[in-house]
Amino acid sequence: MRSLPRLSLTLGVFGMAIAGVATVVAQRAGAPATGAAPPADATAKIVAAAQAVSAALDDAGRQKLQFAFDNPVKGPGWSNLPVSMVARNGIKLGDLTPAQRTAVMTLMSTALSPNGYRKVTEIMKGDETLKTNQGGRGGRGGGPMFGEDLYFLAFFGAPSTTTPWMLQFGGHHLAINLTLAGSNSSMTPSLPAAQPATYTIEGRQIRPLGRETDKAFELINALDEKLRSQAILSYRVADLVLGPGQDGRVIQPEGLRASALTAAQQALLLDIIREWAGIVTDAFAEPRMAEIKANLPQTYFAWSGPTSPGSVAYFRVQGPTLVIEYAPQGNVDHIHTIYRDPTNDYGKKIAK
Amino acid sequence: MTTARRSRSRTGAALALALAALAVAPASAHRRDEYLQAARIGIESRRVQVSLDLTPGIAIADSILTEIDRDHDRRLTPEETRAYTNRVLSDIQLSLDGRPLALTVVRSQYADVPALLSGEGAIQLQLFATLTPQAAGEHALVFVNRHRPDIGAYLANALAPADQFVSVVDQKRDVNQRELAITYALQTVEAPPMAWPVPAIAGTLVIAAAARSLQLRRERRQR
């Protein structure tokens, strides 16, 4: 009988040790990678850039820019559709002076990683190309339907280093919803899309979503026949399942479980995920990637369509805190994607 | 988006603008000649919920609108939208373990006429079926959408169950997602299983306390 108390004591100490190790591992996983600023510093920089936008506006502009944090227009105020079909919130770039516009784009470059900022600006330039190719009009009232002027910025809640607020930026084929709560962040739901998906400016070929496209084909072709057959869905997927208007919904995951992948294949999958999770500035992208990596064994990769690069193919990555969908709209030159965290869309977890 | 009723003058003006948009913006249209029909199915112990979003592409939107707008006045009245909702409903089949389930409309929302004509407006239907108490174990729920198969592009997905007693085991579809067969498992609702850590921790504490008590008694006796 004497051994029982000793056993319970030993078990208790063992449990505490495991808890301690788990805490350290979790803290390390949440820490920014070498070179990334601490999240609190990143928040301070974004808040300063956001306050610079407010300061550059007049009273009417500030009134248009600012919404209450819980204002329900935040959800319906983003879409893949042109702004003439779904009205966006906030100030329109086309209404701003060059200095005000610079302040807005400085804010975006501060909030996003270099790759994220490149993606956003290339999506906007693509829309300008669409405008040029189509004559640029066609909105309700005969107004413009496409172009770089038709992107909007709104703040939900006052920019703050301590209390929650959200930055919403977007227009046709673009939505960035970045919630900050102190040193925590959530950049979901966000919608980077592209039409045209390939275009040329001054002889340079531009593919806003080229990296994710190429990486996805690389992964599906890195799978052996058995794994590929688990990943490939037996049916056609015509569009995003959890696109705009589908807030709060979680579908049953399907496809290949990432726990079945080799380490190299898992690295490829994480590299695809980073194309969305890494749109935000590195200080926030790194803890987000650590969370996604920790959930990788419960994450699924599903594919619909041919596997030869350049084909029209849909794919989905879904884990406990992640949904990514990539859905060509009948051809490779028009792509919709969505990035969600069903547990933390609009920062619902961190804004408590 | 708004519900069907709109004033005649506003609709006329909006229609003219939409037709103008249609003329100049063909390349912007998403899925021009298909009728996207997206179903999301939520299973609970005692009911099934179906959300169905119908979005006609720009090239076929006029023909769908004509089907809804029976008097061709380019206004959608509640009677017209109700009749179309019922037509869609008659093309949908839901069954559980081979027995048909009756679907009831909870809500229907129609995009305005210009939005529908632009190929971006949607018709959103919320439907549900009540289930009689089911035995624990696996069940087969089959959803079939036969609405406009000539132009339909379909999505059909089971939602991750919010009901703790329900878990989705498998989903099978035809290549076009017109038919979705969901196998789900239902646990006994009356006796939910207790989470294993609770009795385990309680048991460990009881054993530890008993052992400590015995040890103290033995030490007292030794003194």
Coordinates of C-alpha atoms in Angstrom, one line a residue:
Chain A
M1 CA 0.0 0.0 0.0
R2 CA 2.9 2.3 0.7
S3 CA 3.7 2.4 -3.1
L4 CA 0.3 3.9 -4.0
P5 CA 0.9 7.4 -2.6
R6 CA 4.3 7.4 -4.1
L7 CA 2.8 6.3 -7.5
S8 CA 0.2 9.1 -7.4
L9 CA 3.0 11.6 -6.4
T10 CA 5.2 10.4 -9.3
L11 CA 2.3 10.6 -11.7
G12 CA 1.5 14.1 -10.5
V13 CA 5.1 15.3 -11.0
F14 CA 5.2 13.5 -14.4
G15 CA 2.0 15.3 -15.4
M16 CA 3.3 18.7 -14.3
A17 CA 6.6 18.0 -16.2
I18 CA 4.6 17.2 -19.4
A19 CA 2.5 20.3 -18.9
G20 CA 5.6 22.4 -18.5
V21 CA 7.3 21.0 -21.6
A22 CA 4.0 21.4 -23.6
T23 CA 3.8 25.0 -22.5
V24 CA 7.4 25.7 -23.5
V25 CA 6.8 24.0 -26.9
A26 CA 3.6 25.9 -27.5
Q27 CA 5.3 29.2 -26.6
R28 CA 8.2 28.4 -28.9
A29 CA 5.8 27.4 -31.7
G30 CA 4.0 30.8 -31.2
A31 CA 7.1 32.8 -31.3
P32 CA 8.0 34.7 -34.5
A33 CA 10.7 33.3 -36.7
T34 CA 14.1 34.8 -36.6
G35 CA 14.0 38.2 -38.2
A36 CA 10.3 38.8 -37.6
A37 CA 9.4 41.6 -35.2
P38 CA 7.5 40.6 -32.0
P39 CA 3.7 40.7 -32.6
A40 CA 3.2 43.6 -30.2
D41 CA 5.7 45.7 -32.2
A42 CA 3.9 44.8 -35.4
T43 CA 0.6 45.9 -33.9
A44 CA 2.1 49.2 -32.8
K45 CA 3.4 49.8 -36.3
I46 CA 0.1 48.9 -38.0
V47 CA -1.8 51.1 -35.5
A48 CA 0.5 54.1 -36.2
A49 CA 0.0 53.6 -40.0
A50 CA -3.8 53.3 -39.5
Q51 CA -3.8 56.5 -37.4
A52 CA -1.8 58.2 -40.2
V53 CA -4.6 57.3 -42.6
S54 CA -7.2 58.8 -40.3
A55 CA -5.1 62.0 -39.8
A56 CA -4.8 62.4 -43.5
L57 CA -8.5 62.5 -44.0
D58 CA -11.0 65.3 -43.3
D59 CA -14.0 64.8 -40.9
A60 CA -16.2 63.4 -43.6
G61 CA -13.6 61.0 -44.7
R62 CA -13.0 59.8 -41.2
Q63 CA -16.7 59.3 -40.7
K64 CA -16.8 57.1 -43.8
L65 CA -13.7 55.2 -42.7
Q66 CA -14.7 54.4 -39.1
F67 CA -17.3 51.8 -38.0
A68 CA -18.1 50.3 -34.6
F69 CA -16.2 47.1 -34.0
D70 CA -19.4 45.0 -33.8
N71 CA -21.1 46.7 -36.8
P72 CA -22.9 43.9 -38.7
V73 CA -21.9 45.4 -42.1
K74 CA -18.5 43.9 -41.7
G75 CA -19.7 40.5 -42.9
P76 CA -21.7 41.4 -46.0
G77 CA -19.2 44.1 -46.9
W78 CA -16.7 41.9 -48.8
S79 CA -17.1 39.7 -51.8
N80 CA -15.4 38.3 -55.0
L81 CA -17.9 40.4 -57.0
P82 CA -17.4 43.8 -58.4
V83 CA -18.2 46.7 -56.1
S84 CA -21.1 47.7 -58.3
M85 CA -22.8 44.5 -57.3
V86 CA -21.7 44.2 -53.6
A87 CA -21.2 47.6 -51.9
R88 CA -17.9 47.7 -49.9
N89 CA -17.4 49.6 -46.6
G90 CA -15.3 52.7 -46.0
I91 CA -13.3 55.1 -48.1
K92 CA -12.8 54.5 -51.9
L93 CA -9.2 54.9 -53.2
G94 CA -10.5 56.7 -56.2
D95 CA -11.9 59.5 -54.0
L96 CA -8.6 60.1 -52.2
T97 CA -5.8 62.6 -52.8
P98 CA -2.4 61.1 -53.8
A99 CA -1.2 61.7 -50.2
Q100 CA -4.2 60.0 -48.7
R101 CA -3.9 57.1 -51.1
T102 CA -0.2 56.8 -50.2
A103 CA -1.1 56.6 -46.6
V104 CA -3.6 53.8 -47.3
M105 CA -1.1 51.8 -49.3
T106 CA 1.6 52.4 -46.6
L107 CA -0.8 50.9 -44.1
M108 CA -1.3 47.9 -46.3
S109 CA 2.4 47.4 -46.8
T110 CA 2.9 47.6 -43.0
A111 CA 0.1 45.1 -42.2
L112 CA 1.1 42.6 -44.9
S113 CA 4.3 40.7 -45.6
P114 CA 6.2 41.6 -48.8
N115 CA 4.7 38.6 -50.6
G116 CA 1.2 39.5 -49.3
Y117 CA 1.5 43.1 -50.4
R118 CA 2.8 41.9 -53.8
K119 CA -0.2 39.7 -54.1
V120 CA -2.7 42.4 -53.1
T121 CA -1.3 45.0 -55.5
E122 CA -1.1 42.5 -58.4
I123 CA -4.7 41.5 -57.9
M124 CA -5.6 45.3 -58.0
K125 CA -3.4 45.8 -61.1
G126 CA -5.1 42.8 -62.7
D127 CA -8.5 44.5 -62.1
E128 CA -7.1 47.6 -63.8
T129 CA -6.2 45.4 -66.7
L130 CA -9.7 44.0 -66.8
K131 CA -11.0 47.5 -66.8
T132 CA -8.8 48.4 -69.8
N133 CA -9.7 45.3 -71.7
Q134 CA -13.4 45.8 -71.1
G135 CA -13.8 49.6 -71.5
G136 CA -14.1 49.9 -67.8
R137 CA -17.8 50.5 -67.4
G138 CA -20.8 48.3 -66.7
G139 CA -21.6 49.0 -63.1
R140 CA -25.1 49.9 -62.0
G141 CA -25.8 53.4 -63.1
G142 CA -23.3 53.0 -65.9
G143 CA -20.5 53.7 -63.6
P144 CA -17.1 52.0 -63.5
M145 CA -17.1 48.3 -62.6
F146 CA -13.4 47.5 -62.4
G147 CA -10.1 49.2 -61.7
E148 CA -7.6 50.1 -59.0
D149 CA -9.7 53.1 -57.9
L150 CA -12.5 50.8 -56.8
Y151 CA -10.8 49.4 -53.6
F152 CA -12.0 50.4 -50.2
L153 CA -10.6 50.7 -46.7
A154 CA -12.7 50.6 -43.5
F155 CA -11.8 50.4 -39.8
F156 CA -14.1 48.5 -37.3
G157 CA -13.2 49.8 -33.9
A158 CA -10.6 52.5 -33.4
P159 CA -7.0 51.4 -34.2
S160 CA -5.5 50.4 -30.9
T161 CA -2.5 48.5 -29.5
T162 CA -4.7 47.0 -26.7
T163 CA -8.4 46.8 -27.7
P164 CA -9.7 44.8 -30.7
W165 CA -10.2 46.4 -34.0
M166 CA -10.4 45.3 -37.6
L167 CA -9.0 46.6 -40.9
Q168 CA -11.1 45.7 -43.9
F169 CA -9.6 46.3 -47.4
G170 CA -10.9 45.1 -50.7
G171 CA -12.8 45.4 -53.9
H172 CA -13.4 43.1 -56.9
H173 CA -11.6 39.8 -56.3
L174 CA -10.0 40.9 -53.1
A175 CA -10.9 41.0 -49.4
I176 CA -8.5 41.4 -46.5
N177 CA -10.1 41.2 -43.0
L178 CA -7.4 41.7 -40.4
T179 CA -8.4 41.8 -36.8
L180 CA -5.9 42.8 -34.2
A181 CA -6.3 42.4 -30.4
G182 CA -3.1 43.5 -28.7
S183 CA -0.4 41.1 -29.9
N184 CA -2.9 38.6 -31.4
S185 CA -4.2 38.7 -34.9
S186 CA -6.6 37.0 -37.3
M187 CA -6.6 37.6 -41.0
T188 CA -9.7 35.5 -41.8
P189 CA -11.9 35.4 -43.7
S190 CA -9.9 36.7 -46.6
L191 CA -10.4 36.3 -50.3
P192 CA -7.5 36.7 -52.7
A193 CA -8.7 36.0 -56.3
A194 CA -7.6 36.9 -59.7
Q195 CA -8.9 37.8 -63.1
P196 CA -6.9 37.8 -65.3
A197 CA -4.7 35.3 -63.5
T198 CA -1.9 36.0 -66.0
Y199 CA -1.2 39.4 -67.5
T200 CA 1.7 41.4 -68.8
I201 CA 2.9 44.9 -67.7
E202 CA 5.9 46.4 -69.5
G203 CA 6.9 43.0 -70.9
R204 CA 6.8 41.4 -67.4
Q205 CA 4.4 38.5 -66.9
I206 CA 2.4 38.8 -63.7
R207 CA 0.6 36.0 -62.0
P208 CA -1.0 37.2 -58.7
L209 CA -1.8 33.7 -57.6
G210 CA 1.0 31.9 -59.5
R211 CA 2.9 30.6 -56.6
E212 CA 0.0 28.8 -54.9
T213 CA -1.1 27.4 -58.3
D214 CA 2.4 26.0 -59.0
K215 CA 2.9 24.7 -55.5
A216 CA -0.4 22.8 -55.5
F217 CA 0.4 21.1 -58.7
E218 CA 3.8 20.2 -57.3
L219 CA 2.2 18.6 -54.3
I220 CA -0.5 16.6 -56.1
N221 CA 2.2 15.3 -58.5
A222 CA 4.5 14.4 -55.6
L223 CA 2.0 11.9 -54.2
D224 CA 2.2 8.2 -55.1
E225 CA -0.8 6.6 -56.8
K226 CA -2.3 5.4 -53.5
L227 CA -2.2 8.8 -51.8
R228 CA -3.3 10.6 -54.9
S229 CA -6.4 8.4 -55.1
Q230 CA -7.2 9.4 -51.6
A231 CA -6.7 13.1 -52.3
I232 CA -8.6 13.3 -55.6
L233 CA -12.4 13.7 -55.2
S234 CA -14.6 11.7 -57.5
Y235 CA -16.7 14.7 -58.4
R236 CA -16.5 18.1 -60.1
V237 CA -16.3 21.2 -57.8
A238 CA -17.6 24.3 -59.7
D239 CA -17.0 27.0 -57.1
L240 CA -16.0 27.8 -53.6
V241 CA -18.1 25.9 -51.0
L242 CA -17.3 28.4 -48.2
G243 CA -17.0 31.6 -50.1
P244 CA -18.6 35.0 -49.2
G245 CA -21.8 34.7 -47.3
Q246 CA -20.9 31.4 -45.7
D247 CA -19.6 32.8 -42.4
G248 CA -19.9 30.3 -39.5
R249 CA -20.3 27.2 -41.6
V250 CA -17.9 24.3 -41.4
I251 CA -18.1 21.4 -43.9
Q252 CA -17.2 17.9 -43.2
P253 CA -13.5 17.4 -44.3
E254 CA -12.7 15.1 -47.2
G255 CA -9.6 14.0 -49.1
L256 CA -6.2 12.9 -48.0
R257 CA -5.2 13.3 -44.3
A258 CA -1.9 15.0 -44.0
S259 CA -0.7 12.5 -41.4
A260 CA -0.4 10.1 -44.3
L261 CA 2.1 12.3 -46.1
T262 CA 5.9 12.0 -45.9
A263 CA 7.8 14.8 -44.2
A264 CA 8.8 16.3 -47.6
Q265 CA 5.1 16.2 -48.8
Q266 CA 4.0 17.8 -45.5
A267 CA 6.6 20.6 -46.1
L268 CA 5.0 21.1 -49.6
L269 CA 1.6 21.3 -48.0
L270 CA 2.7 23.8 -45.4
D271 CA 4.4 25.8 -48.2
I272 CA 1.0 26.0 -50.0
I273 CA -0.8 27.1 -46.8
R274 CA 1.8 29.8 -46.2
E275 CA 0.7 31.5 -49.5
W276 CA -2.5 32.4 -47.5
A277 CA -1.4 32.4 -43.9
G278 CA 1.7 34.4 -44.9
I279 CA -0.2 37.3 -46.5
V280 CA -0.2 39.0 -43.2
T281 CA 3.1 40.5 -41.8
D282 CA 5.6 37.9 -40.6
A283 CA 5.2 38.7 -36.9
F284 CA 1.6 37.4 -37.2
A285 CA 2.2 34.8 -39.9
E286 CA 4.7 32.8 -37.8
P287 CA 2.4 32.0 -34.8
R288 CA -0.4 31.3 -37.3
M289 CA 1.8 28.8 -39.2
A290 CA 2.9 27.2 -35.9
E291 CA -0.8 26.7 -35.0
I292 CA -1.5 25.2 -38.4
K293 CA 1.5 23.0 -38.2
A294 CA 0.5 21.7 -34.8
N295 CA -2.9 20.7 -36.3
L296 CA -1.4 19.2 -39.5
P297 CA -2.2 15.5 -38.5
Q298 CA -5.9 16.5 -38.5
T299 CA -5.6 18.5 -41.8
Y300 CA -7.0 17.3 -45.1
F301 CA -5.9 18.0 -48.7
A302 CA -8.5 17.4 -51.4
W303 CA -8.3 17.9 -55.2
S304 CA -10.8 17.9 -58.0
G305 CA -9.8 17.9 -61.7
P306 CA -6.8 17.0 -63.8
T307 CA -3.3 17.0 -62.2
S308 CA -1.2 18.2 -65.1
P309 CA 0.1 21.7 -64.5
G310 CA -1.9 24.3 -66.3
S311 CA -5.2 22.4 -65.9
V312 CA -8.4 23.7 -64.5
A313 CA -8.4 22.1 -61.0
Y314 CA -9.9 22.8 -57.6
F315 CA -8.2 22.1 -54.3
R316 CA -9.1 22.5 -50.6
V317 CA -7.0 22.4 -47.5
Q318 CA -9.0 21.9 -44.3
G319 CA -7.9 21.6 -40.7
P320 CA -9.3 22.3 -37.2
T321 CA -8.5 26.0 -37.6
L322 CA -8.1 26.3 -41.3
V323 CA -10.0 26.3 -44.6
I324 CA -8.4 27.2 -47.9
E325 CA -10.2 26.7 -51.2
Y326 CA -8.9 27.4 -54.7
A327 CA -11.6 27.3 -57.4
P328 CA -11.0 28.2 -61.0
Q329 CA -14.1 29.6 -62.6
G330 CA -14.3 27.3 -65.6
N331 CA -10.8 28.4 -66.9
V332 CA -7.3 29.0 -65.5
D333 CA -7.5 32.8 -66.1
H334 CA -10.2 33.4 -63.5
I335 CA -9.5 32.0 -60.0
H336 CA -11.4 32.5 -56.7
T337 CA -9.9 31.5 -53.4
I338 CA -10.9 31.8 -49.8
Y339 CA -9.0 31.6 -46.5
R340 CA -10.8 31.0 -43.3
D341 CA -10.3 30.0 -39.6
P342 CA -13.7 28.6 -38.5
T343 CA -12.6 29.2 -34.9
N344 CA -11.4 32.7 -35.3
D345 CA -13.0 34.4 -38.4
Y346 CA -13.3 38.2 -37.7
G347 CA -11.1 37.5 -34.6
K348 CA -14.0 36.1 -32.7
K349 CA -11.6 34.0 -30.5
I350 CA -9.0 36.8 -29.8
A351 CA -11.5 39.7 -29.5
K352 CA -13.2 38.2 -26.4
Chain B
M1 CA -30.1 41.8 -52.0
T2 CA -33.7 42.4 -51.2
T3 CA -36.8 40.3 -51.2
A4 CA -39.0 40.2 -54.2
R5 CA -41.3 43.2 -53.9
R6 CA -40.0 46.5 -55.5
S7 CA -41.7 49.5 -56.9
R8 CA -42.4 49.4 -60.7
S9 CA -40.6 52.6 -61.5
R10 CA -37.4 51.6 -59.6
T11 CA -37.5 48.2 -61.2
G12 CA -37.9 49.6 -64.7
A13 CA -34.9 51.9 -64.3
A14 CA -32.8 49.2 -62.7
L15 CA -33.7 46.7 -65.4
A16 CA -32.5 49.2 -68.1
L17 CA -29.2 49.6 -66.2
A18 CA -28.8 45.9 -65.8
L19 CA -29.4 45.3 -69.5
A20 CA -26.7 47.9 -70.2
A21 CA -24.4 46.2 -67.8
L22 CA -25.1 42.9 -69.5
A23 CA -24.2 44.4 -72.8
V24 CA -20.8 45.8 -71.8
A25 CA -19.5 43.3 -69.1
P26 CA -19.7 39.8 -70.5
A27 CA -16.1 38.9 -69.6
S28 CA -16.7 39.7 -65.9
A29 CA -19.5 37.2 -65.6
H30 CA -18.8 34.2 -63.4
R31 CA -20.1 30.9 -64.9
R32 CA -22.0 32.5 -67.9
D33 CA -24.1 29.6 -69.0
E34 CA -24.6 27.5 -65.9
Y35 CA -27.0 27.6 -63.1
L36 CA -25.0 27.1 -59.9
Q37 CA -26.9 25.3 -57.2
A38 CA -25.1 24.9 -53.9
A39 CA -26.6 22.8 -51.2
R40 CA -25.2 22.6 -47.6
I41 CA -26.7 20.0 -45.4
G42 CA -26.7 20.0 -41.6
I43 CA -27.7 16.9 -39.8
E44 CA -29.0 16.9 -36.2
S45 CA -30.5 14.2 -34.1
R46 CA -34.1 15.3 -34.8
R47 CA -33.9 17.3 -38.0
V48 CA -32.0 18.0 -41.2
Q49 CA -31.4 21.5 -42.5
V50 CA -30.7 22.2 -46.2
S51 CA -29.4 25.6 -47.4
L52 CA -29.7 25.9 -51.1
D53 CA -28.2 28.9 -53.0
L54 CA -29.2 29.1 -56.7
T55 CA -27.2 31.5 -58.9
P56 CA -28.0 31.7 -62.6
G57 CA -25.1 32.7 -64.9
I58 CA -25.5 35.8 -67.0
A59 CA -26.2 33.9 -70.3
I60 CA -29.1 32.0 -68.8
A61 CA -30.3 34.5 -66.2
D62 CA -33.0 35.9 -68.5
S63 CA -34.5 32.4 -69.1
I64 CA -34.6 31.7 -65.3
L65 CA -36.1 35.1 -64.6
T66 CA -38.8 34.4 -67.2
E67 CA -39.5 31.1 -65.5
I68 CA -40.0 32.9 -62.2
D69 CA -41.7 36.1 -63.5
R70 CA -44.8 34.4 -64.9
D71 CA -46.6 37.5 -66.0
H72 CA -43.4 38.9 -67.6
D73 CA -43.7 42.3 -65.9
R74 CA -40.1 42.1 -64.7
R75 CA -41.3 42.3 -61.1
L76 CA -41.1 39.4 -58.7
T77 CA -44.2 39.1 -56.6
P78 CA -44.4 37.0 -53.4
E79 CA -46.8 34.7 -55.4
E80 CA -44.3 34.2 -58.2
T81 CA -41.3 33.6 -55.9
R82 CA -43.4 31.1 -53.8
A83 CA -44.4 29.3 -56.9
Y84 CA -40.8 29.0 -58.1
T85 CA -39.6 27.9 -54.7
N86 CA -42.2 25.1 -54.8
R87 CA -41.0 24.1 -58.3
V88 CA -37.5 23.9 -57.0
L89 CA -38.7 21.9 -54.0
S90 CA -40.5 19.4 -56.2
D91 CA -37.2 18.7 -57.9
I92 CA -35.4 18.0 -54.6
Q93 CA -35.6 14.6 -52.9
L94 CA -34.4 13.9 -49.4
S95 CA -34.6 10.5 -47.9
L96 CA -33.4 8.7 -44.7
D97 CA -32.7 5.0 -44.8
G98 CA -34.7 4.8 -48.0
R99 CA -37.8 6.6 -46.7
P100 CA -38.6 10.0 -48.2
L101 CA -38.5 13.1 -45.9
A102 CA -40.8 16.1 -46.3
L103 CA -38.9 19.4 -46.7
T104 CA -40.4 22.6 -45.4
V105 CA -39.4 26.1 -46.5
V106 CA -38.1 28.2 -43.5
R107 CA -37.0 31.2 -45.5
S108 CA -36.6 32.2 -49.1
Q109 CA -34.7 35.3 -50.3
Y110 CA -34.6 36.4 -54.0
A111 CA -32.0 38.8 -55.3
D112 CA -33.5 41.8 -57.1
V113 CA -34.1 41.5 -60.9
P114 CA -31.0 43.5 -62.0
A115 CA -28.7 41.4 -59.8
L116 CA -30.3 38.2 -61.2
L117 CA -29.9 39.4 -64.7
S118 CA -26.3 40.4 -64.1
G119 CA -25.5 36.7 -63.4
E120 CA -24.5 37.4 -59.8
G121 CA -27.7 37.5 -57.9
A122 CA -28.8 34.5 -55.9
I123 CA -32.0 32.8 -54.8
Q124 CA -31.4 31.5 -51.2
L125 CA -33.7 28.8 -49.8
Q126 CA -33.5 27.5 -46.2
L127 CA -35.3 24.2 -45.9
F128 CA -35.7 21.6 -43.1
A129 CA -37.1 18.2 -42.5
T130 CA -38.1 16.9 -39.0
L131 CA -36.8 13.4 -38.1
T132 CA -38.6 10.9 -36.0
P133 CA -36.5 9.4 -33.2
Q134 CA -33.8 7.2 -34.8
A135 CA -32.1 4.2 -33.4
A136 CA -28.4 4.6 -32.5
G137 CA -26.0 3.5 -35.2
E138 CA -25.4 4.3 -38.9
H139 CA -28.0 5.9 -41.1
A140 CA -28.1 6.9 -44.8
L141 CA -29.3 10.3 -45.8
V142 CA -29.6 10.9 -49.5
F143 CA -30.1 14.3 -51.1
V144 CA -30.9 14.5 -54.8
N145 CA -31.2 17.7 -56.8
R146 CA -32.9 17.3 -60.2
H147 CA -33.6 21.0 -60.8
R148 CA -32.6 22.2 -64.3
P149 CA -30.1 19.4 -65.0
D150 CA -29.8 20.9 -68.6
I151 CA -27.8 23.9 -67.2
G152 CA -27.1 23.0 -63.6
A153 CA -23.7 23.1 -61.9
Y154 CA -24.0 21.6 -58.5
L155 CA -22.3 21.6 -55.1
A156 CA -23.5 19.4 -52.3
N157 CA -21.8 19.1 -48.9
A158 CA -22.5 17.8 -45.5
L159 CA -21.8 20.4 -42.8
A160 CA -19.7 19.3 -39.9
P161 CA -22.4 18.4 -37.3
A162 CA -22.9 20.8 -34.5
D163 CA -25.0 18.1 -32.7
Q164 CA -22.6 16.1 -30.4
F165 CA -24.6 12.9 -31.0
V166 CA -24.1 13.0 -34.8
S167 CA -21.0 12.3 -36.7
V168 CA -20.6 12.0 -40.5
V169 CA -19.0 8.7 -41.5
D170 CA -18.9 9.1 -45.3
Q171 CA -20.1 11.1 -48.2
K172 CA -20.6 9.8 -51.8
R173 CA -21.6 11.8 -54.8
D174 CA -22.1 11.4 -58.5
V175 CA -19.6 13.2 -60.7
N176 CA -21.8 16.3 -61.0
Q177 CA -22.8 16.4 -57.3
R178 CA -26.5 16.2 -58.1
E179 CA -26.8 13.3 -55.7
L180 CA -25.1 13.2 -52.3
A181 CA -25.4 10.1 -50.0
I182 CA -24.3 10.9 -46.4
T183 CA -23.7 8.0 -44.0
Y184 CA -23.8 9.3 -40.5
A185 CA -23.6 7.7 -37.0
L186 CA -26.1 8.6 -34.3
Q187 CA -25.2 8.0 -30.7
T188 CA -27.8 7.2 -28.1
V189 CA -29.2 10.6 -27.1
E190 CA -30.6 9.5 -23.7
A191 CA -27.2 8.3 -22.3
P192 CA -24.4 10.5 -23.6
P193 CA -21.0 8.9 -22.9
M194 CA -19.1 10.7 -20.2
A195 CA -15.8 12.1 -21.2
W196 CA -13.1 9.6 -20.1
P197 CA -10.8 12.1 -18.2
V198 CA -13.6 12.9 -15.6
P199 CA -14.0 9.4 -14.1
A200 CA -10.3 8.7 -14.6
I201 CA -9.2 11.8 -12.6
A202 CA -11.9 11.2 -10.0
G203 CA -10.9 7.6 -9.6
T204 CA -7.2 8.5 -9.2
L205 CA -8.0 11.1 -6.5
V206 CA -10.1 8.6 -4.6
I207 CA -7.4 5.9 -4.7
A208 CA -4.7 8.4 -3.7
A209 CA -6.8 9.7 -0.8
A210 CA -7.5 6.1 0.4
A211 CA -3.8 5.2 0.2
R212 CA -2.8 8.3 2.1
S213 CA -5.3 7.6 4.8
L214 CA -4.0 4.0 5.2
Q215 CA -0.5 5.3 5.3
L216 CA -1.3 7.8 8.1
R217 CA -3.2 5.1 10.1
R218 CA -0.2 2.7 9.8
E219 CA 2.2 5.5 10.9
R220 CA 0.0 6.2 13.9
R221 CA -0.1 2.5 14.9
Q222 CA 3.8 2.3 14.5
R223 CA 4.2 5.3 16.9

